[in-house]
Amino acid sequence: MNHSTSELKVKARSLLQGQFLLPVAGFFFIQAAAILVLNIYRQFFWGVPGTAWMIIFYVGLLIILLLVSLLNAGYTRMLMNLSRNRPYSLSDILSTCAQDGDRLLIITILEALAVFACFVPSIVFSVVNELVGGFLFLNLIALLLEMAGLVAAGILYLSFSLAIFLCMDYPDKKPVELLKLSSQMMQSQKGRLFYLLASLLGLYLLSALSCFIGLLWVAPYTEVTLILFYRDLNHEDLDVNSQGQETAGQY
């Protein structure tokens, strides 16, 4: 754990140099598939009245988003193989869904529920506030609760941020164990990860100026940088380029 944020970025750029084709193709495939499916799905329900249909729409939308999260996890596996100088291909995206789909889905659902729980107090208080007439001081309390929920959700996100990476490296561990392990590894490391993410924000702003075409480069670069952050915490030697490098397994 001796690599600074700038060093991780340099190593990420070095890894991707001359190897951008598959990472870009993988990202484009996932985003294009997600946009196409979501647009077709939305058109199917367009203008259909009734509360029941609305519930069905949102349930289906949730299922689609969960499936997209599986593809994103497969993309992560592909880039993890790249970062460890192992053979990698677009087939990694689909093979991950088949191998670890159940654990990845449970991790995603548990993370979403944990984040939602952070906002339950503010949601309940806002509903009560509306029922009693919406007094100003109650609105201020509701705002404070929302801000507290946002902070708590951010902390949880940082704490659980390694769970997907760990799922790839520890096939025998259960989802709850992986979330706990991620939280353990991220103790005293949340500020470091927050700084890393903040330092990448400018690239996303620049990509917006290019109508998000720049995301084809920024997204793989960001993901590889985060993978190197995880590997650094996992006590791996990021300078080793041997085939089939194993994780240190310190945790």
PDB file of C-alpha atoms in Angstrom:
ATOM      1  CA  MET A   1       0.000   0.000   0.000  1.00  0.00           C
ATOM      2  CA  ASN A   2       2.740   2.438  -0.962  1.00  0.00           C
ATOM      3  CA  HIS A   3       1.391   3.787  -4.233  1.00  0.00           C
ATOM      4  CA  SER A   4       0.045   7.315  -4.409  1.00  0.00           C
ATOM      5  CA  THR A   5      -2.948   8.370  -6.483  1.00  0.00           C
ATOM      6  CA  SER A   6      -0.723   9.796  -9.205  1.00  0.00           C
ATOM      7  CA  GLU A   7       1.327   6.587  -9.324  1.00  0.00           C
ATOM      8  CA  LEU A   8      -1.807   4.470  -9.710  1.00  0.00           C
ATOM      9  CA  LYS A   9      -2.944   6.660 -12.601  1.00  0.00           C
ATOM     10  CA  VAL A  10       0.426   6.415 -14.324  1.00  0.00           C
ATOM     11  CA  LYS A  11       0.378   2.632 -13.995  1.00  0.00           C
ATOM     12  CA  ALA A  12      -3.188   2.508 -15.350  1.00  0.00           C
ATOM     13  CA  ARG A  13      -2.200   4.520 -18.420  1.00  0.00           C
ATOM     14  CA  SER A  14       0.841   2.301 -18.901  1.00  0.00           C
ATOM     15  CA  LEU A  15      -1.272  -0.867 -18.737  1.00  0.00           C
ATOM     16  CA  LEU A  16      -3.767   0.461 -21.269  1.00  0.00           C
ATOM     17  CA  GLN A  17      -1.159   1.784 -23.678  1.00  0.00           C
ATOM     18  CA  GLY A  18      -1.537  -0.178 -26.889  1.00  0.00           C
ATOM     19  CA  GLN A  19      -4.349  -2.268 -25.358  1.00  0.00           C
ATOM     20  CA  PHE A  20      -7.290   0.114 -25.539  1.00  0.00           C
ATOM     21  CA  LEU A  21      -9.200  -1.738 -28.270  1.00  0.00           C
ATOM     22  CA  LEU A  22     -10.891  -4.448 -26.172  1.00  0.00           C
ATOM     23  CA  PRO A  23     -11.566  -2.220 -23.108  1.00  0.00           C
ATOM     24  CA  VAL A  24     -13.180   0.395 -25.354  1.00  0.00           C
ATOM     25  CA  ALA A  25     -15.121  -2.258 -27.292  1.00  0.00           C
ATOM     26  CA  GLY A  26     -16.335  -3.863 -24.066  1.00  0.00           C
ATOM     27  CA  PHE A  27     -17.522  -0.563 -22.609  1.00  0.00           C
ATOM     28  CA  PHE A  28     -19.233   0.396 -25.871  1.00  0.00           C
ATOM     29  CA  PHE A  29     -20.959  -3.006 -26.110  1.00  0.00           C
ATOM     30  CA  ILE A  30     -22.391  -2.773 -22.587  1.00  0.00           C
ATOM     31  CA  GLN A  31     -23.572   0.827 -22.899  1.00  0.00           C
ATOM     32  CA  ALA A  32     -25.056   0.315 -26.362  1.00  0.00           C
ATOM     33  CA  ALA A  33     -26.881  -2.835 -25.255  1.00  0.00           C
ATOM     34  CA  ALA A  34     -28.221  -1.106 -22.138  1.00  0.00           C
ATOM     35  CA  ILE A  35     -29.450   1.948 -24.057  1.00  0.00           C
ATOM     36  CA  LEU A  36     -31.061  -0.198 -26.769  1.00  0.00           C
ATOM     37  CA  VAL A  37     -32.869  -2.485 -24.325  1.00  0.00           C
ATOM     38  CA  LEU A  38     -34.033   0.412 -22.132  1.00  0.00           C
ATOM     39  CA  ASN A  39     -35.398   2.345 -25.118  1.00  0.00           C
ATOM     40  CA  ILE A  40     -37.269  -0.685 -26.474  1.00  0.00           C
ATOM     41  CA  TYR A  41     -38.621  -1.447 -23.007  1.00  0.00           C
ATOM     42  CA  ARG A  42     -39.760   2.142 -22.465  1.00  0.00           C
ATOM     43  CA  GLN A  43     -41.497   2.256 -25.856  1.00  0.00           C
ATOM     44  CA  PHE A  44     -43.380  -0.926 -24.994  1.00  0.00           C
ATOM     45  CA  PHE A  45     -44.952   0.742 -21.935  1.00  0.00           C
ATOM     46  CA  TRP A  46     -45.293   4.220 -23.466  1.00  0.00           C
ATOM     47  CA  GLY A  47     -48.766   5.642 -22.852  1.00  0.00           C
ATOM     48  CA  VAL A  48     -50.116   2.537 -21.098  1.00  0.00           C
ATOM     49  CA  PRO A  49     -52.402   3.732 -18.264  1.00  0.00           C
ATOM     50  CA  GLY A  50     -52.941   2.183 -14.871  1.00  0.00           C
ATOM     51  CA  THR A  51     -51.086   1.796 -11.597  1.00  0.00           C
ATOM     52  CA  ALA A  52     -50.566  -1.936 -12.132  1.00  0.00           C
ATOM     53  CA  TRP A  53     -48.742  -1.328 -15.409  1.00  0.00           C
ATOM     54  CA  MET A  54     -46.608   1.325 -13.735  1.00  0.00           C
ATOM     55  CA  ILE A  55     -45.576  -1.148 -11.034  1.00  0.00           C
ATOM     56  CA  ILE A  56     -44.751  -3.755 -13.690  1.00  0.00           C
ATOM     57  CA  PHE A  57     -42.723  -1.154 -15.580  1.00  0.00           C
ATOM     58  CA  TYR A  58     -40.564  -0.267 -12.581  1.00  0.00           C
ATOM     59  CA  VAL A  59     -40.081  -3.907 -11.579  1.00  0.00           C
ATOM     60  CA  GLY A  60     -38.932  -4.705 -15.102  1.00  0.00           C
ATOM     61  CA  LEU A  61     -36.687  -1.650 -15.112  1.00  0.00           C
ATOM     62  CA  LEU A  62     -35.066  -2.829 -11.887  1.00  0.00           C
ATOM     63  CA  ILE A  63     -34.420  -6.258 -13.412  1.00  0.00           C
ATOM     64  CA  ILE A  64     -32.798  -4.676 -16.476  1.00  0.00           C
ATOM     65  CA  LEU A  65     -30.544  -2.520 -14.294  1.00  0.00           C
ATOM     66  CA  LEU A  66     -29.496  -5.577 -12.289  1.00  0.00           C
ATOM     67  CA  LEU A  67     -28.605  -7.401 -15.502  1.00  0.00           C
ATOM     68  CA  VAL A  68     -26.563  -4.404 -16.650  1.00  0.00           C
ATOM     69  CA  SER A  69     -24.727  -4.475 -13.315  1.00  0.00           C
ATOM     70  CA  LEU A  70     -23.760  -8.086 -14.089  1.00  0.00           C
ATOM     71  CA  LEU A  71     -22.310  -7.037 -17.440  1.00  0.00           C
ATOM     72  CA  ASN A  72     -20.383  -4.258 -15.712  1.00  0.00           C
ATOM     73  CA  ALA A  73     -18.979  -6.805 -13.266  1.00  0.00           C
ATOM     74  CA  GLY A  74     -17.892  -8.972 -16.193  1.00  0.00           C
ATOM     75  CA  TYR A  75     -16.193  -5.927 -17.683  1.00  0.00           C
ATOM     76  CA  THR A  76     -14.365  -5.487 -14.391  1.00  0.00           C
ATOM     77  CA  ARG A  77     -13.130  -9.077 -14.532  1.00  0.00           C
ATOM     78  CA  MET A  78     -11.808  -8.532 -18.050  1.00  0.00           C
ATOM     79  CA  LEU A  79      -9.844  -5.478 -16.924  1.00  0.00           C
ATOM     80  CA  MET A  80      -8.607  -7.277 -13.802  1.00  0.00           C
ATOM     81  CA  ASN A  81      -7.143  -9.938 -16.080  1.00  0.00           C
ATOM     82  CA  LEU A  82      -5.547  -7.214 -18.180  1.00  0.00           C
ATOM     83  CA  SER A  83      -4.056  -5.537 -15.099  1.00  0.00           C
ATOM     84  CA  ARG A  84      -2.510  -8.842 -13.983  1.00  0.00           C
ATOM     85  CA  ASN A  85      -1.122  -9.518 -17.460  1.00  0.00           C
ATOM     86  CA  ARG A  86      -3.372 -12.554 -17.880  1.00  0.00           C
ATOM     87  CA  PRO A  87      -5.246 -13.527 -21.056  1.00  0.00           C
ATOM     88  CA  TYR A  88      -8.422 -11.463 -21.402  1.00  0.00           C
ATOM     89  CA  SER A  89     -11.220 -11.173 -23.936  1.00  0.00           C
ATOM     90  CA  LEU A  90     -14.765  -9.916 -24.350  1.00  0.00           C
ATOM     91  CA  SER A  91     -15.979 -13.396 -23.405  1.00  0.00           C
ATOM     92  CA  ASP A  92     -14.930 -12.572 -19.820  1.00  0.00           C
ATOM     93  CA  ILE A  93     -17.969 -10.294 -19.623  1.00  0.00           C
ATOM     94  CA  LEU A  94     -20.480 -13.088 -20.218  1.00  0.00           C
ATOM     95  CA  SER A  95     -18.535 -15.845 -18.453  1.00  0.00           C
ATOM     96  CA  THR A  96     -18.573 -13.793 -15.255  1.00  0.00           C
ATOM     97  CA  CYS A  97     -22.370 -13.620 -15.393  1.00  0.00           C
ATOM     98  CA  ALA A  98     -22.501 -17.409 -15.608  1.00  0.00           C
ATOM     99  CA  GLN A  99     -19.885 -18.097 -12.922  1.00  0.00           C
ATOM    100  CA  ASP A 100     -20.616 -15.473 -10.275  1.00  0.00           C
ATOM    101  CA  GLY A 101     -23.982 -14.048 -11.294  1.00  0.00           C
ATOM    102  CA  ASP A 102     -25.836 -15.071  -8.136  1.00  0.00           C
ATOM    103  CA  ARG A 103     -23.256 -13.637  -5.732  1.00  0.00           C
ATOM    104  CA  LEU A 104     -22.862 -10.448  -7.762  1.00  0.00           C
ATOM    105  CA  LEU A 105     -26.628  -9.875  -7.818  1.00  0.00           C
ATOM    106  CA  ILE A 106     -26.886 -10.375  -4.054  1.00  0.00           C
ATOM    107  CA  ILE A 107     -23.996  -7.964  -3.464  1.00  0.00           C
ATOM    108  CA  THR A 108     -25.638  -5.337  -5.681  1.00  0.00           C
ATOM    109  CA  ILE A 109     -29.031  -5.739  -3.989  1.00  0.00           C
ATOM    110  CA  LEU A 110     -27.544  -5.594  -0.477  1.00  0.00           C
ATOM    111  CA  GLU A 111     -25.577  -2.466  -1.364  1.00  0.00           C
ATOM    112  CA  ALA A 112     -28.704  -0.822  -2.795  1.00  0.00           C
ATOM    113  CA  LEU A 113     -30.749  -1.693   0.297  1.00  0.00           C
ATOM    114  CA  ALA A 114     -28.032  -0.346   2.600  1.00  0.00           C
ATOM    115  CA  VAL A 115     -27.896   2.934   0.688  1.00  0.00           C
ATOM    116  CA  PHE A 116     -31.707   3.177   0.645  1.00  0.00           C
ATOM    117  CA  ALA A 117     -31.788   2.647   4.418  1.00  0.00           C
ATOM    118  CA  CYS A 118     -29.671   5.788   4.808  1.00  0.00           C
ATOM    119  CA  PHE A 119     -32.519   7.854   3.352  1.00  0.00           C
ATOM    120  CA  VAL A 120     -35.418   6.179   5.180  1.00  0.00           C
ATOM    121  CA  PRO A 121     -35.400   8.681   8.107  1.00  0.00           C
ATOM    122  CA  SER A 122     -35.545  11.677   5.756  1.00  0.00           C
ATOM    123  CA  ILE A 123     -38.276  10.048   3.629  1.00  0.00           C
ATOM    124  CA  VAL A 124     -40.425   9.240   6.671  1.00  0.00           C
ATOM    125  CA  PHE A 125     -39.895  12.689   8.162  1.00  0.00           C
ATOM    126  CA  SER A 126     -40.753  14.387   4.849  1.00  0.00           C
ATOM    127  CA  VAL A 127     -44.021  12.430   4.584  1.00  0.00           C
ATOM    128  CA  VAL A 128     -44.961  13.302   8.164  1.00  0.00           C
ATOM    129  CA  ASN A 129     -44.050  16.919   7.506  1.00  0.00           C
ATOM    130  CA  GLU A 130     -46.384  17.049   4.514  1.00  0.00           C
ATOM    131  CA  LEU A 131     -49.206  15.540   6.547  1.00  0.00           C
ATOM    132  CA  VAL A 132     -48.909  18.126   9.329  1.00  0.00           C
ATOM    133  CA  GLY A 133     -48.722  21.107   7.004  1.00  0.00           C
ATOM    134  CA  GLY A 134     -45.072  21.584   6.040  1.00  0.00           C
ATOM    135  CA  PHE A 135     -43.746  23.970   8.697  1.00  0.00           C
ATOM    136  CA  LEU A 136     -40.486  25.792   7.928  1.00  0.00           C
ATOM    137  CA  PHE A 137     -38.464  24.378  10.823  1.00  0.00           C
ATOM    138  CA  LEU A 138     -39.652  20.874   9.905  1.00  0.00           C
ATOM    139  CA  ASN A 139     -38.489  21.483   6.334  1.00  0.00           C
ATOM    140  CA  LEU A 140     -35.060  22.435   7.683  1.00  0.00           C
ATOM    141  CA  ILE A 141     -34.904  19.242   9.751  1.00  0.00           C
ATOM    142  CA  ALA A 142     -35.907  17.209   6.690  1.00  0.00           C
ATOM    143  CA  LEU A 143     -33.120  18.885   4.707  1.00  0.00           C
ATOM    144  CA  LEU A 144     -30.575  18.072   7.420  1.00  0.00           C
ATOM    145  CA  LEU A 145     -31.730  14.452   7.455  1.00  0.00           C
ATOM    146  CA  GLU A 146     -31.339  14.272   3.674  1.00  0.00           C
ATOM    147  CA  MET A 147     -27.805  15.654   3.914  1.00  0.00           C
ATOM    148  CA  ALA A 148     -26.968  13.187   6.693  1.00  0.00           C
ATOM    149  CA  GLY A 149     -28.375  10.366   4.572  1.00  0.00           C
ATOM    150  CA  LEU A 150     -26.261  11.471   1.622  1.00  0.00           C
ATOM    151  CA  VAL A 151     -23.103  11.452   3.748  1.00  0.00           C
ATOM    152  CA  ALA A 152     -23.959   8.050   5.228  1.00  0.00           C
ATOM    153  CA  ALA A 153     -24.656   6.638   1.749  1.00  0.00           C
ATOM    154  CA  GLY A 154     -21.312   7.961   0.531  1.00  0.00           C
ATOM    155  CA  ILE A 155     -19.488   6.310   3.429  1.00  0.00           C
ATOM    156  CA  LEU A 156     -21.263   3.014   2.740  1.00  0.00           C
ATOM    157  CA  TYR A 157     -20.409   3.238  -0.954  1.00  0.00           C
ATOM    158  CA  LEU A 158     -16.733   3.710  -0.134  1.00  0.00           C
ATOM    159  CA  SER A 159     -16.819   0.915   2.451  1.00  0.00           C
ATOM    160  CA  PHE A 160     -18.342  -1.600   0.029  1.00  0.00           C
ATOM    161  CA  SER A 161     -16.455  -0.422  -3.064  1.00  0.00           C
ATOM    162  CA  LEU A 162     -14.106  -3.431  -3.124  1.00  0.00           C
ATOM    163  CA  ALA A 163     -16.820  -6.104  -2.884  1.00  0.00           C
ATOM    164  CA  ILE A 164     -17.019  -6.736  -6.643  1.00  0.00           C
ATOM    165  CA  PHE A 165     -13.231  -7.074  -6.940  1.00  0.00           C
ATOM    166  CA  LEU A 166     -13.170  -9.424  -3.960  1.00  0.00           C
ATOM    167  CA  CYS A 167     -15.937 -11.507  -5.517  1.00  0.00           C
ATOM    168  CA  MET A 168     -13.607 -12.240  -8.436  1.00  0.00           C
ATOM    169  CA  ASP A 169     -10.691 -13.248  -6.217  1.00  0.00           C
ATOM    170  CA  TYR A 170     -12.551 -15.175  -3.514  1.00  0.00           C
ATOM    171  CA  PRO A 171     -15.039 -17.522  -5.228  1.00  0.00           C
ATOM    172  CA  ASP A 172     -15.741 -19.427  -2.005  1.00  0.00           C
ATOM    173  CA  LYS A 173     -16.844 -16.439   0.077  1.00  0.00           C
ATOM    174  CA  LYS A 174     -20.499 -15.491   0.477  1.00  0.00           C
ATOM    175  CA  PRO A 175     -21.803 -12.014  -0.455  1.00  0.00           C
ATOM    176  CA  VAL A 176     -22.143 -10.853   3.164  1.00  0.00           C
ATOM    177  CA  GLU A 177     -18.596 -12.012   3.876  1.00  0.00           C
ATOM    178  CA  LEU A 178     -17.335 -10.094   0.854  1.00  0.00           C
ATOM    179  CA  LEU A 179     -19.076  -6.907   1.993  1.00  0.00           C
ATOM    180  CA  LYS A 180     -17.591  -7.293   5.465  1.00  0.00           C
ATOM    181  CA  LEU A 181     -14.152  -7.940   3.997  1.00  0.00           C
ATOM    182  CA  SER A 182     -14.451  -4.869   1.798  1.00  0.00           C
ATOM    183  CA  SER A 183     -15.419  -2.762   4.808  1.00  0.00           C
ATOM    184  CA  GLN A 184     -12.461  -4.165   6.736  1.00  0.00           C
ATOM    185  CA  MET A 185      -9.993  -3.405   3.944  1.00  0.00           C
ATOM    186  CA  MET A 186     -11.377   0.119   3.536  1.00  0.00           C
ATOM    187  CA  GLN A 187     -10.871   1.080   7.164  1.00  0.00           C
ATOM    188  CA  SER A 188      -8.787   4.276   7.159  1.00  0.00           C
ATOM    189  CA  GLN A 189      -8.722   4.122   3.328  1.00  0.00           C
ATOM    190  CA  LYS A 190     -11.998   5.890   2.521  1.00  0.00           C
ATOM    191  CA  GLY A 191     -10.375   9.309   2.287  1.00  0.00           C
ATOM    192  CA  ARG A 192      -7.753   7.949  -0.077  1.00  0.00           C
ATOM    193  CA  LEU A 193     -10.391   6.453  -2.386  1.00  0.00           C
ATOM    194  CA  PHE A 194     -12.513   9.606  -2.209  1.00  0.00           C
ATOM    195  CA  TYR A 195      -9.502  11.671  -3.267  1.00  0.00           C
ATOM    196  CA  LEU A 196      -8.826   9.258  -6.132  1.00  0.00           C
ATOM    197  CA  LEU A 197     -12.412   9.490  -7.380  1.00  0.00           C
ATOM    198  CA  ALA A 198     -12.429  13.277  -7.027  1.00  0.00           C
ATOM    199  CA  SER A 199      -9.205  13.526  -9.033  1.00  0.00           C
ATOM    200  CA  LEU A 200     -10.910  11.715 -11.918  1.00  0.00           C
ATOM    201  CA  LEU A 201     -13.976  13.968 -11.949  1.00  0.00           C
ATOM    202  CA  GLY A 202     -12.372  16.463 -14.321  1.00  0.00           C
ATOM    203  CA  LEU A 203     -12.000  13.800 -17.002  1.00  0.00           C
ATOM    204  CA  TYR A 204     -15.734  13.114 -16.892  1.00  0.00           C
ATOM    205  CA  LEU A 205     -16.467  16.819 -17.227  1.00  0.00           C
ATOM    206  CA  LEU A 206     -14.183  16.975 -20.260  1.00  0.00           C
ATOM    207  CA  SER A 207     -15.868  13.915 -21.759  1.00  0.00           C
ATOM    208  CA  ALA A 208     -19.210  15.709 -21.456  1.00  0.00           C
ATOM    209  CA  LEU A 209     -17.823  18.431 -23.736  1.00  0.00           C
ATOM    210  CA  SER A 210     -17.203  15.769 -26.390  1.00  0.00           C
ATOM    211  CA  CYS A 211     -20.822  14.550 -26.175  1.00  0.00           C
ATOM    212  CA  PHE A 212     -19.529  11.783 -23.890  1.00  0.00           C
ATOM    213  CA  ILE A 213     -17.482  10.198 -26.677  1.00  0.00           C
ATOM    214  CA  GLY A 214     -14.499  10.657 -24.371  1.00  0.00           C
ATOM    215  CA  LEU A 215     -16.076   8.152 -21.983  1.00  0.00           C
ATOM    216  CA  LEU A 216     -14.845   5.415 -24.298  1.00  0.00           C
ATOM    217  CA  TRP A 217     -11.365   6.246 -22.987  1.00  0.00           C
ATOM    218  CA  VAL A 218     -12.176   7.647 -19.541  1.00  0.00           C
ATOM    219  CA  ALA A 219     -14.281   4.684 -18.339  1.00  0.00           C
ATOM    220  CA  PRO A 220     -11.638   1.967 -18.940  1.00  0.00           C
ATOM    221  CA  TYR A 221      -8.945   4.232 -17.502  1.00  0.00           C
ATOM    222  CA  THR A 222     -11.016   4.856 -14.368  1.00  0.00           C
ATOM    223  CA  GLU A 223     -11.824   1.176 -13.907  1.00  0.00           C
ATOM    224  CA  VAL A 224      -8.201   0.067 -14.278  1.00  0.00           C
ATOM    225  CA  THR A 225      -7.112   2.755 -11.803  1.00  0.00           C
ATOM    226  CA  LEU A 226      -9.665   1.484  -9.264  1.00  0.00           C
ATOM    227  CA  ILE A 227      -8.519  -2.094  -9.863  1.00  0.00           C
ATOM    228  CA  LEU A 228      -4.939  -1.041  -9.137  1.00  0.00           C
ATOM    229  CA  PHE A 229      -6.163   0.685  -5.977  1.00  0.00           C
ATOM    230  CA  TYR A 230      -7.746  -2.606  -4.888  1.00  0.00           C
ATOM    231  CA  ARG A 231      -4.669  -4.633  -5.778  1.00  0.00           C
ATOM    232  CA  ASP A 232      -2.508  -2.187  -3.847  1.00  0.00           C
ATOM    233  CA  LEU A 233      -4.688  -2.683  -0.748  1.00  0.00           C
ATOM    234  CA  ASN A 234      -4.511  -6.430  -1.347  1.00  0.00           C
ATOM    235  CA  HIS A 235      -0.715  -6.239  -1.024  1.00  0.00           C
ATOM    236  CA  GLU A 236      -0.007  -7.215  -4.611  1.00  0.00           C
ATOM    237  CA  ASP A 237       3.171  -6.149  -6.353  1.00  0.00           C
ATOM    238  CA  LEU A 238       1.894  -3.853  -9.084  1.00  0.00           C
ATOM    239  CA  ASP A 239       5.267  -3.928 -10.811  1.00  0.00           C
ATOM    240  CA  VAL A 240       5.223  -7.697 -11.372  1.00  0.00           C
ATOM    241  CA  ASN A 241       4.353  -8.580 -14.966  1.00  0.00           C
ATOM    242  CA  SER A 242       4.511 -12.352 -14.749  1.00  0.00           C
ATOM    243  CA  GLN A 243       1.646 -14.378 -16.188  1.00  0.00           C
ATOM    244  CA  GLY A 244      -0.934 -15.748 -13.796  1.00  0.00           C
ATOM    245  CA  GLN A 245       0.028 -13.541 -10.860  1.00  0.00           C
ATOM    246  CA  GLU A 246      -1.885 -14.568  -7.733  1.00  0.00           C
ATOM    247  CA  THR A 247      -3.385 -12.348  -5.104  1.00  0.00           C
ATOM    248  CA  ALA A 248      -1.535 -12.067  -1.844  1.00  0.00           C
ATOM    249  CA  GLY A 249      -4.545 -13.195   0.172  1.00  0.00           C
ATOM    250  CA  GLN A 250      -3.653 -11.119   3.208  1.00  0.00           C
ATOM    251  CA  TYR A 251      -7.296 -10.811   4.156  1.00  0.00           C
TER     252      TYR A 251
END
